[in-house]
Coordinates of N, CA and C in Angstrom, one line a residue:
Chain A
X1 N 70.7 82.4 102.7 CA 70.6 82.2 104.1 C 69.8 83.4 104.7
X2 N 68.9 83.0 105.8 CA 67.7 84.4 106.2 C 68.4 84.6 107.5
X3 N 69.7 84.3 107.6 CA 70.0 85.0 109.0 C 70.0 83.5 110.5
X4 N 69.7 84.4 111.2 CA 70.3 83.3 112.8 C 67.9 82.8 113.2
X5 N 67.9 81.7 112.8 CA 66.4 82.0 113.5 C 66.2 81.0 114.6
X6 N 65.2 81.5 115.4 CA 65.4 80.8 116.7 C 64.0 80.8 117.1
X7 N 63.2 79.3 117.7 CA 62.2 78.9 118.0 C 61.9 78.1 119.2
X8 N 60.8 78.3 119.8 CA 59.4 79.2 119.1 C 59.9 81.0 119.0
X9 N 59.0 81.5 119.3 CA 59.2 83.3 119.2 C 58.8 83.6 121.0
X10 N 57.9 82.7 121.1 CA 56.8 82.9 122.2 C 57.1 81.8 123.1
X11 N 57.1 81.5 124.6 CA 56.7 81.0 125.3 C 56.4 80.7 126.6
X12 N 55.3 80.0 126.9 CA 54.7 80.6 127.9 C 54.6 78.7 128.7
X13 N 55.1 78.9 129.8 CA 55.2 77.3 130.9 C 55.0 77.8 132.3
X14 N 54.3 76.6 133.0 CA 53.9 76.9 133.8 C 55.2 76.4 134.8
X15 N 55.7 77.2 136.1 CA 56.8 76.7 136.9 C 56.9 75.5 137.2
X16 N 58.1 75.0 137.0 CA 58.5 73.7 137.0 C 58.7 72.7 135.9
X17 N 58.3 73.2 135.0 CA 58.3 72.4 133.6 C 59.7 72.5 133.1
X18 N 59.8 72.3 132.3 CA 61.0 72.2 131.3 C 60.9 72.6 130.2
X19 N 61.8 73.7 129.6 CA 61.6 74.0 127.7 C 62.6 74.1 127.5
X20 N 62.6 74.1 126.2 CA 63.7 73.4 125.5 C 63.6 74.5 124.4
X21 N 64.7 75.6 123.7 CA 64.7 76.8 122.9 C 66.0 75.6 121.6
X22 N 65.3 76.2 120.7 CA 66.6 76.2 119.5 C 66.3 77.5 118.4
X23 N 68.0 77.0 118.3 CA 69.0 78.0 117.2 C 69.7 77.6 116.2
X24 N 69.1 78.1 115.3 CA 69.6 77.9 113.9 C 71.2 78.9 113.2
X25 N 72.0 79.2 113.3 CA 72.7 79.9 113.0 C 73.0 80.2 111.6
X26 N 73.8 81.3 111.3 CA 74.2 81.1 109.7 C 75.1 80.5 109.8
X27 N 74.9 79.3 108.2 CA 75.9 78.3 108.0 C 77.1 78.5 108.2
X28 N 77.7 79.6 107.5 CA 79.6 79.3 107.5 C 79.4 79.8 108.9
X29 N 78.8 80.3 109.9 CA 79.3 80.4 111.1 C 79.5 79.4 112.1
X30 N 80.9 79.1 112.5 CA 81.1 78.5 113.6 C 81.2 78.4 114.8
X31 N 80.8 80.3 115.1 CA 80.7 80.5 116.6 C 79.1 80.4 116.9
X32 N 78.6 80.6 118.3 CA 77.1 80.1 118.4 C 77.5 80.7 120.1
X33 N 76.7 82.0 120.2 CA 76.7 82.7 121.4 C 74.7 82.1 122.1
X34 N 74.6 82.1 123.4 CA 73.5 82.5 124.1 C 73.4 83.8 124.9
X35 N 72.4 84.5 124.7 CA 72.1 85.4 126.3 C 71.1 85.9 126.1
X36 N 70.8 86.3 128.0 CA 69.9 86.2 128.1 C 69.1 87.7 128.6
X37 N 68.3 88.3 128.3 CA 68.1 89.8 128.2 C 66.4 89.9 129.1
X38 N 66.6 90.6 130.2 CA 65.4 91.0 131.4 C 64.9 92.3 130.7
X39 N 63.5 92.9 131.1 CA 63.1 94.0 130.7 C 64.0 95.4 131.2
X40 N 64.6 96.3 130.0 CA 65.4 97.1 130.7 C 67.2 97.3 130.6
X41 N 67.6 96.1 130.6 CA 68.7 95.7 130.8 C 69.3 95.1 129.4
X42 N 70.7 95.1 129.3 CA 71.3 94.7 127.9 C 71.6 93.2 128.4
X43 N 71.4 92.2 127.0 CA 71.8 91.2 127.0 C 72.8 90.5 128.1
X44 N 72.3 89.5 128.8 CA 73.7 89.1 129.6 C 74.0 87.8 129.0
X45 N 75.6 87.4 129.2 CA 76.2 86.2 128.3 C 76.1 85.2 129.3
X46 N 75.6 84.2 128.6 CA 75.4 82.9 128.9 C 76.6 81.7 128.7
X47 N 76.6 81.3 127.5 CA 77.8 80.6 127.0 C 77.9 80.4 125.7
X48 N 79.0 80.1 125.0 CA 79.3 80.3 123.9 C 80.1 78.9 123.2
X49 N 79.9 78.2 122.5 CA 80.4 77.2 121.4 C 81.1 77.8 120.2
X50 N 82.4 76.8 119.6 CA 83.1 77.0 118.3 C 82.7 75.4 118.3
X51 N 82.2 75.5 116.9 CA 81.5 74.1 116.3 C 80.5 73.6 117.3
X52 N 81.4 72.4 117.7 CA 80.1 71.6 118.9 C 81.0 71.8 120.4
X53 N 82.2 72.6 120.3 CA 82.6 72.7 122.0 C 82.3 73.4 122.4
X54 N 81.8 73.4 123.4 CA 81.2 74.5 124.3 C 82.2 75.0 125.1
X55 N 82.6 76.1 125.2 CA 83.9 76.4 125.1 C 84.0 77.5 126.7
X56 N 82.9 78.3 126.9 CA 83.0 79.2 128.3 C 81.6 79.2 128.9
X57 N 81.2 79.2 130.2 CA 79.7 78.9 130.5 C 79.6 80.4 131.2
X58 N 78.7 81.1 131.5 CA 78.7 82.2 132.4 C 77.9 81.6 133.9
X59 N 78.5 82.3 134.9 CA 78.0 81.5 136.5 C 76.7 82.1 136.4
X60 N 75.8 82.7 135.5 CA 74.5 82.6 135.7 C 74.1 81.1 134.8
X61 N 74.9 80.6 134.3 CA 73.9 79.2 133.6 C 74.4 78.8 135.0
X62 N 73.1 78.4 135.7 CA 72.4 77.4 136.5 C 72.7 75.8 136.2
X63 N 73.0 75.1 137.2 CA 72.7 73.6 137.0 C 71.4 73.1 136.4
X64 N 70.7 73.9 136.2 CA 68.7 73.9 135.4 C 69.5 74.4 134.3
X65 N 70.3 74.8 133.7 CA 70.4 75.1 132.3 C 71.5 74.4 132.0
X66 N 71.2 74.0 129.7 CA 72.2 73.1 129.5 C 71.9 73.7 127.9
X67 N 73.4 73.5 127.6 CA 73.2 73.8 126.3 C 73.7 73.2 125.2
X68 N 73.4 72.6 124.3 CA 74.1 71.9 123.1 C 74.5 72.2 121.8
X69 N 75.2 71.7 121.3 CA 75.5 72.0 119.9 C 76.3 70.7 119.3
X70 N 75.3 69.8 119.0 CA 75.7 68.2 118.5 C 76.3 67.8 117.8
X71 N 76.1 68.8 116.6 CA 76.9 68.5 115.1 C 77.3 69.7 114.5
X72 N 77.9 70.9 115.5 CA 78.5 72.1 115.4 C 77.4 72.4 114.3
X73 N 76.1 72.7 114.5 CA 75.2 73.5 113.5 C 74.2 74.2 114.2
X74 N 73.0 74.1 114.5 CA 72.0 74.3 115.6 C 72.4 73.6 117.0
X75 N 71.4 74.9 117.7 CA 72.2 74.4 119.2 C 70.8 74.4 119.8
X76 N 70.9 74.0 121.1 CA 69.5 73.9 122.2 C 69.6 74.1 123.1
X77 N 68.9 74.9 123.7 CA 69.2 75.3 125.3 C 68.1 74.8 125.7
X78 N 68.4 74.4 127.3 CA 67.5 73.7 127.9 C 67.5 74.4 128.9
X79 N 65.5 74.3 129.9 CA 66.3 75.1 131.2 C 65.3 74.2 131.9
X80 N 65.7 73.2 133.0 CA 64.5 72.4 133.6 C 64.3 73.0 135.1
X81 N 62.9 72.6 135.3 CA 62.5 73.4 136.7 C 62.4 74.5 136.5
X82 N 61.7 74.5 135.6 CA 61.7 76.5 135.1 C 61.4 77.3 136.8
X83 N 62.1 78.2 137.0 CA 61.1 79.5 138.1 C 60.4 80.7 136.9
X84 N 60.0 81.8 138.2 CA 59.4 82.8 137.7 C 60.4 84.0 137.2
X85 N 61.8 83.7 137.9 CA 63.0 84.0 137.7 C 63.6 83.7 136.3
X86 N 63.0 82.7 135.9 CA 63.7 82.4 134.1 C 63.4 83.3 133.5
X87 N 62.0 84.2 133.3 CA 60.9 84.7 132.4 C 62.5 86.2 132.1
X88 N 61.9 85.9 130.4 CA 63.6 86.5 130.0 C 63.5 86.2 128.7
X89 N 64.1 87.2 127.4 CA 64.4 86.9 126.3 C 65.7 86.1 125.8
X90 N 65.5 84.8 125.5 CA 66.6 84.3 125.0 C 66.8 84.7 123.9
X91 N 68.2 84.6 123.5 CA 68.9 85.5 122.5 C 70.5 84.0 122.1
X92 N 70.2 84.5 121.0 CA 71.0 83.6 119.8 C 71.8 84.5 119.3
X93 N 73.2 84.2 118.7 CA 74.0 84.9 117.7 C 75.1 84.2 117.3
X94 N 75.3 83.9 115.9 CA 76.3 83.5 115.5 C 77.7 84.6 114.9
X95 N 78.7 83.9 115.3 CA 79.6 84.8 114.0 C 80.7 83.7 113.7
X96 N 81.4 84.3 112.4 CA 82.6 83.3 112.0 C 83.5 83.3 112.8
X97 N 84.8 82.4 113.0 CA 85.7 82.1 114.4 C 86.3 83.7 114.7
X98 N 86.6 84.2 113.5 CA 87.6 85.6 114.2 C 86.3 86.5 115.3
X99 N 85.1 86.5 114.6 CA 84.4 87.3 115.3 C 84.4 88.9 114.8
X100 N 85.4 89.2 114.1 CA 85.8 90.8 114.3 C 84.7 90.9 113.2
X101 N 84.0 90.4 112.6 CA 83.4 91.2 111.6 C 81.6 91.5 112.4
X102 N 81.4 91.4 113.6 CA 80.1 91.3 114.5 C 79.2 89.8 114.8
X103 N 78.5 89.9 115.6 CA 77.7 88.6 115.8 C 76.1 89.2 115.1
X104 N 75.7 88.0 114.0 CA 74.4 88.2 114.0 C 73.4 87.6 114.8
X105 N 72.5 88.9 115.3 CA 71.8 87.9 116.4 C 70.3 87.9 115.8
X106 N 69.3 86.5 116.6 CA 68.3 86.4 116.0 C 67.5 87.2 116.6
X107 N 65.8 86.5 116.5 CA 64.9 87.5 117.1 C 64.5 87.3 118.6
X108 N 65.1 86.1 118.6 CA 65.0 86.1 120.7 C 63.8 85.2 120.8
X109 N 63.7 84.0 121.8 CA 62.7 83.5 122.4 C 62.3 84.3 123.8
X110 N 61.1 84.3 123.4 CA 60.2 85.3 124.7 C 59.9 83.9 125.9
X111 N 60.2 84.5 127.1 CA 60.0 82.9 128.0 C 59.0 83.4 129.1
X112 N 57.9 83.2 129.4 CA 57.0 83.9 130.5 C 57.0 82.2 131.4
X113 N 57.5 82.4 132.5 CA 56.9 81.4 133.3 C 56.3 81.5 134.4
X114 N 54.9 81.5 134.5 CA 53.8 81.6 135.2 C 53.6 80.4 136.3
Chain B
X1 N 81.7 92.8 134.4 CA 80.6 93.9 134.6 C 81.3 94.9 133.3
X2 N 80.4 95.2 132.6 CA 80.8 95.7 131.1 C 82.0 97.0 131.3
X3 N 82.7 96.9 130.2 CA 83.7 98.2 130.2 C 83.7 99.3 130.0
X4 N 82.4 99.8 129.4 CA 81.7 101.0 129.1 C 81.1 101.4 129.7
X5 N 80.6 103.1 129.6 CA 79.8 103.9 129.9 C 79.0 104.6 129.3
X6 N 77.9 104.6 129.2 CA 76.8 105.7 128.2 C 75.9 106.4 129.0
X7 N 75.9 107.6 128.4 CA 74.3 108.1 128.8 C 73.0 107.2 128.5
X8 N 72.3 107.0 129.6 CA 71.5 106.6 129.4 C 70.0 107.1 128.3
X9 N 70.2 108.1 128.1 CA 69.0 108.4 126.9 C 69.5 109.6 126.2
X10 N 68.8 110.0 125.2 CA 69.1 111.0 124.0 C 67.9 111.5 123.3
X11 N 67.9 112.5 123.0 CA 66.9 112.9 122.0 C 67.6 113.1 120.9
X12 N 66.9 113.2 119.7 CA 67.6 113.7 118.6 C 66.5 114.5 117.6
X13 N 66.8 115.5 116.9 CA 65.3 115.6 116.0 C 65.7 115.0 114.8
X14 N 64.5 114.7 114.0 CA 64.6 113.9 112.5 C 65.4 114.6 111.8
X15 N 66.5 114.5 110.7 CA 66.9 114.8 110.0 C 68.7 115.3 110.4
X16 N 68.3 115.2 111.6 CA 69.4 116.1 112.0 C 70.5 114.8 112.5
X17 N 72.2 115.0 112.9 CA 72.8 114.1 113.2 C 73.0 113.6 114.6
X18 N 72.7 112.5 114.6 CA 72.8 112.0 116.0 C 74.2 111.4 117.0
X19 N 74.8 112.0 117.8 CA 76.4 111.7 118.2 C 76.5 111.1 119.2
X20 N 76.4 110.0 119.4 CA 76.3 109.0 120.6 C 77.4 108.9 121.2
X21 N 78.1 109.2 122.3 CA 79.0 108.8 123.1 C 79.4 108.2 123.9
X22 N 80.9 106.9 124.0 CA 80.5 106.5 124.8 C 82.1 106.4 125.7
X23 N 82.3 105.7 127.1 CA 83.4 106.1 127.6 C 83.9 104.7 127.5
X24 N 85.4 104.1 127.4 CA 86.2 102.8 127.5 C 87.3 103.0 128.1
X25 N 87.5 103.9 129.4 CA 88.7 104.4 129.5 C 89.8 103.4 130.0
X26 N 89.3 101.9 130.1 CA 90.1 100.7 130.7 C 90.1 100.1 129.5
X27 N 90.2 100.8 128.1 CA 90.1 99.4 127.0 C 91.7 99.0 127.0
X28 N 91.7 97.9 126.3 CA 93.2 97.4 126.0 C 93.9 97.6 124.4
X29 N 94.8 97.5 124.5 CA 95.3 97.6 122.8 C 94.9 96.4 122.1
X30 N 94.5 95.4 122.7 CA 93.7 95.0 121.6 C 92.7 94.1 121.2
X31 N 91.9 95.5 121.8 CA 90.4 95.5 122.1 C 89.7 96.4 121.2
X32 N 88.5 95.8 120.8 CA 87.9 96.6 119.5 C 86.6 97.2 119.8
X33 N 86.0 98.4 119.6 CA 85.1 98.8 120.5 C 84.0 98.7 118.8
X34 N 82.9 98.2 119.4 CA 81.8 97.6 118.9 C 80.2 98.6 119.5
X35 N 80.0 98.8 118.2 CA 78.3 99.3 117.9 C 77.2 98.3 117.7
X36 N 76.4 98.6 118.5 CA 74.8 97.6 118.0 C 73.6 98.8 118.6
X37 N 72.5 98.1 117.8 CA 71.3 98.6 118.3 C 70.5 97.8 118.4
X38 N 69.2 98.0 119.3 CA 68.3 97.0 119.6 C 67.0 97.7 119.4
X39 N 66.2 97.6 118.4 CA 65.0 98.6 118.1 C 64.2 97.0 118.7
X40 N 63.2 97.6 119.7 CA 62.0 97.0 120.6 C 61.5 95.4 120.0
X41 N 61.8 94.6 121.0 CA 61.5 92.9 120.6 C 62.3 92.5 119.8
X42 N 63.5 93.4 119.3 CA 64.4 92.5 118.2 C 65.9 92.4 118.9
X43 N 66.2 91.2 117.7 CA 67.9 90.9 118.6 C 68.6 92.0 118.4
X44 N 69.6 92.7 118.9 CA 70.5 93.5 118.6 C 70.9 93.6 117.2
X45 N 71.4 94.7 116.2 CA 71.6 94.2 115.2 C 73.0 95.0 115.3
X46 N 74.1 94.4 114.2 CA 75.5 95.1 114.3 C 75.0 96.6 113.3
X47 N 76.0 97.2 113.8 CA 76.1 98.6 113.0 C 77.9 98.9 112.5
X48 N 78.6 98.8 113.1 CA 80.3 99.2 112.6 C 80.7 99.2 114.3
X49 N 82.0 98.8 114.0 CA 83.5 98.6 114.7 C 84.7 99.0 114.4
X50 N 86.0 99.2 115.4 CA 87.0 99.9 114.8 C 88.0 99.2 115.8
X51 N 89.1 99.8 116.1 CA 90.0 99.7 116.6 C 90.6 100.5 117.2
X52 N 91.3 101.8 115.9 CA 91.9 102.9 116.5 C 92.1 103.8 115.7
X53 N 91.3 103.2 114.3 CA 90.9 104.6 113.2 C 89.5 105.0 112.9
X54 N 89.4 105.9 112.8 CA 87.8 105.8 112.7 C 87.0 105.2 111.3
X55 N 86.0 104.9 111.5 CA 85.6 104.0 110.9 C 84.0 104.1 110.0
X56 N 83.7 104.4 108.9 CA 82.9 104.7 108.1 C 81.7 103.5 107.3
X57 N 80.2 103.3 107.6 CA 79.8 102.7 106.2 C 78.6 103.0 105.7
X58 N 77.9 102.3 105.7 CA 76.4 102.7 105.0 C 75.6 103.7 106.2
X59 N 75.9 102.7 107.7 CA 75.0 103.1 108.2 C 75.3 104.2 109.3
X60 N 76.7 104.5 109.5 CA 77.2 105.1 110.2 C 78.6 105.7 110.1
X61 N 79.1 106.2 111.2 CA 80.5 106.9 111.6 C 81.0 106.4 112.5
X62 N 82.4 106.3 113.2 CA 82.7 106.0 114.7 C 83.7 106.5 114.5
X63 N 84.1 107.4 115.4 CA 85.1 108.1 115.6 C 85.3 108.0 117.1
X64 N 87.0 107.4 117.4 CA 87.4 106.9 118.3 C 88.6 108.1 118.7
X65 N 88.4 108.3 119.7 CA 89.8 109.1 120.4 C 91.6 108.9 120.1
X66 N 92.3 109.7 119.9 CA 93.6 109.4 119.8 C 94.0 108.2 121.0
X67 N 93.8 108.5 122.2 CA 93.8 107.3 123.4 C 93.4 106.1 123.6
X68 N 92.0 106.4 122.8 CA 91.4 105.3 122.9 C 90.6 104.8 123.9
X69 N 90.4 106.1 124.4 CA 89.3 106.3 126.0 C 87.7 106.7 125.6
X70 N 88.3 107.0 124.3 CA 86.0 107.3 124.4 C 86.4 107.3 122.6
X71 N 84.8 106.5 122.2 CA 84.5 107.0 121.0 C 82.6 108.1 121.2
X72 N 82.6 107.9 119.4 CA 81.2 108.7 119.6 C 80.5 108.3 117.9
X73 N 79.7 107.4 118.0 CA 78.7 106.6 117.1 C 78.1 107.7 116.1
X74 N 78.2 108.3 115.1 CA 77.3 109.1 114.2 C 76.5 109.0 113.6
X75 N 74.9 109.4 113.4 CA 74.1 108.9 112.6 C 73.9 109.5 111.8
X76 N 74.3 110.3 110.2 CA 74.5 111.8 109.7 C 72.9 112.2 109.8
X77 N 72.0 111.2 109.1 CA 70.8 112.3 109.1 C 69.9 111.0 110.2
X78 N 69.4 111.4 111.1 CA 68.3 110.4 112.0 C 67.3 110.6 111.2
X79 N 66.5 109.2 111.0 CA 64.8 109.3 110.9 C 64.5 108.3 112.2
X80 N 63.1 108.4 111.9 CA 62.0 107.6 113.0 C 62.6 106.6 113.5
X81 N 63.1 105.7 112.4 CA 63.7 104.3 111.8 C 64.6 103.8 113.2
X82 N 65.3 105.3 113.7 CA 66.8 105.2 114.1 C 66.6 105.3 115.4
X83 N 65.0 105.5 116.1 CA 64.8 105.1 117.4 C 65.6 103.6 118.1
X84 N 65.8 103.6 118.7 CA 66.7 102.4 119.3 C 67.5 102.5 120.5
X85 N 67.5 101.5 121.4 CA 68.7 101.6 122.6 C 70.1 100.9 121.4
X86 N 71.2 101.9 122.0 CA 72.3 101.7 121.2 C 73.2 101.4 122.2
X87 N 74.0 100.3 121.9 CA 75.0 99.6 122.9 C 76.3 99.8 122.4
X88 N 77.4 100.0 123.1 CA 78.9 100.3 123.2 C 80.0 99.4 123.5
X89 N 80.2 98.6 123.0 CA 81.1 97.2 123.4 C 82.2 96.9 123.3
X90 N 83.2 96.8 124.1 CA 84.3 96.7 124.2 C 84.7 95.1 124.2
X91 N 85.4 94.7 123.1 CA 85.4 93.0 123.1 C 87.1 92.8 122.5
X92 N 87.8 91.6 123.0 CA 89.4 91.6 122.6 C 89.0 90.4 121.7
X93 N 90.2 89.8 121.6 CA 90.8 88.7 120.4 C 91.2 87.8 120.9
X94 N 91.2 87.6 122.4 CA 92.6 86.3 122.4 C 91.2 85.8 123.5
X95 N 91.9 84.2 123.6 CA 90.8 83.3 124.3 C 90.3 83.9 125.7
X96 N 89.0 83.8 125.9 CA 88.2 84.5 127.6 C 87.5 86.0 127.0
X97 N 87.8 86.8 126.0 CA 87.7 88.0 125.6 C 86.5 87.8 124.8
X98 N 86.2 87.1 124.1 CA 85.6 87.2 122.8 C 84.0 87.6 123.0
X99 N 83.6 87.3 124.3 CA 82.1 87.5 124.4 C 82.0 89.0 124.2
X100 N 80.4 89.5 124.4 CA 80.1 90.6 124.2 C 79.8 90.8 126.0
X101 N 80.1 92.0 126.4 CA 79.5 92.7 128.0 C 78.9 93.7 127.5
X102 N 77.4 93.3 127.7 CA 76.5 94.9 127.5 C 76.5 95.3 128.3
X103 N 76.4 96.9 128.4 CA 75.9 97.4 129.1 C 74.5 97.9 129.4
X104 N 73.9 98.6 129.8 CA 72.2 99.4 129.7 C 72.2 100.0 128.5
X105 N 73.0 100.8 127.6 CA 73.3 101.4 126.3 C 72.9 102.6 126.5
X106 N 72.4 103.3 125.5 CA 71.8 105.0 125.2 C 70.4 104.0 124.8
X107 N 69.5 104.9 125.1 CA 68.1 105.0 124.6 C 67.9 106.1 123.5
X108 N 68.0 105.7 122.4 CA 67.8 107.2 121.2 C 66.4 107.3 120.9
X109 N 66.1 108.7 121.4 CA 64.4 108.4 120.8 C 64.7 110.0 119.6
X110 N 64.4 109.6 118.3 CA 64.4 110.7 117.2 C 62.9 111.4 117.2
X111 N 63.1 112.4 117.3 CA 61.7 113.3 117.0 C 61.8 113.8 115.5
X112 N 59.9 113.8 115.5 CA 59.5 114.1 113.9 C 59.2 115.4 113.9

């Protein structure tokens, strides 16, 4: 297993569009965190799934964001009507249900929306 | 809004030990205070966690207060490598807890 990877690395949409990020987690992990990180500032939490429930949302997921996890393995975030306000590192992390042993997190989708 | 407090930057020189400090003075009993770093465009990566003993491994130290109000992250010898914003995280066990609250972290810049 090469860890949590998450695609594209890069992306660049023009406002108003829609994109669509996935996450691959490590297998035996059943937890599946999002957040989302501005230049400067530490990660902020988005929402988090055990298996496929999506289990706590943070009041910054917007009604333009949605997130899935279909068959408790990879998940997708969605964010439609992008603004210039999206532009932000998404951030992936999985860990096993206790958690106490840390979350591994991937290398982050870069989101520029122009 | 996160439960910690850090200085926001650090110097350290190469070779020498680096002692990150950080403050939780609202943690709970049982709440586990949590190390990561973020070296530039990458995800955070974990480093070591404790509870209420301090806590030893490859890559580090953490040595936590008898109270449980502040620990302080050790790096015995810094290289280049160990540049990184380093985050302080206070996270519990029982359901609503589990996420991570960053904070801004320490900024460690090691000199050569």
């Amino acid at each position: 297993d090469t860890g949590v990877s998450q695609n594209p690395r890069h992306k660049i949409t023009k406002r108003g569009q829609n994109v669509t990020f996935r996450c691959d987690p490590i297998s035996e992990h059943n937890r599946l965190y999002w957040y989302r990180q501005t230049l400067g500032q530490g990660p902020e939490f988005l929402t988090y799934f055990q298996n496929e429930a999506q289990l706590e949302k943070s009041r910054l997921l917007s009604d333009r964001f949605s997130a899935e996890r279909p068959k408790g393995s990879f998940s997708t975030l969605e964010i439609q009507r992008t603004e210039q306000g999206d532009s932000a590192m998404y951030l992936c992390a999985s860990s096993l249900a206790s958690g106490l042993d840390g979350y591994t997190f991937g290398s982050g989708t870069r989101l520029t929306v122009v | 809004d996160a439960k910690t407090t850090q200085p926001p930057s650090m110097d350290c020189a190469e070779g020498r030990a680096a002692n990150l400090p950080c403050n939780h003075s609202t943690i709970s009993g049982n709440e586990y205070v949590y190390w990561y770093r973020q070296i530039h465009s990458q995800g955070p990566q974990y480093i070591i966690h404790g509870l209420k003993n301090n806590e030893t491994n490859e890559m580090a130290s953490l040595i936590i207060t008898e109270d449980r109000k502040s620990s302080t992250l050790i790096l015995p010898h810094a290289t280049l490598r160990d540049t990184a914003v380093y985050y302080c995280i206070v996270r519990g066990t029982t359901s609503g807890t589990y996420k991570y609250i960053f904070g801004t972290g320490t900024r460690l810049k090691v000199l050569a």
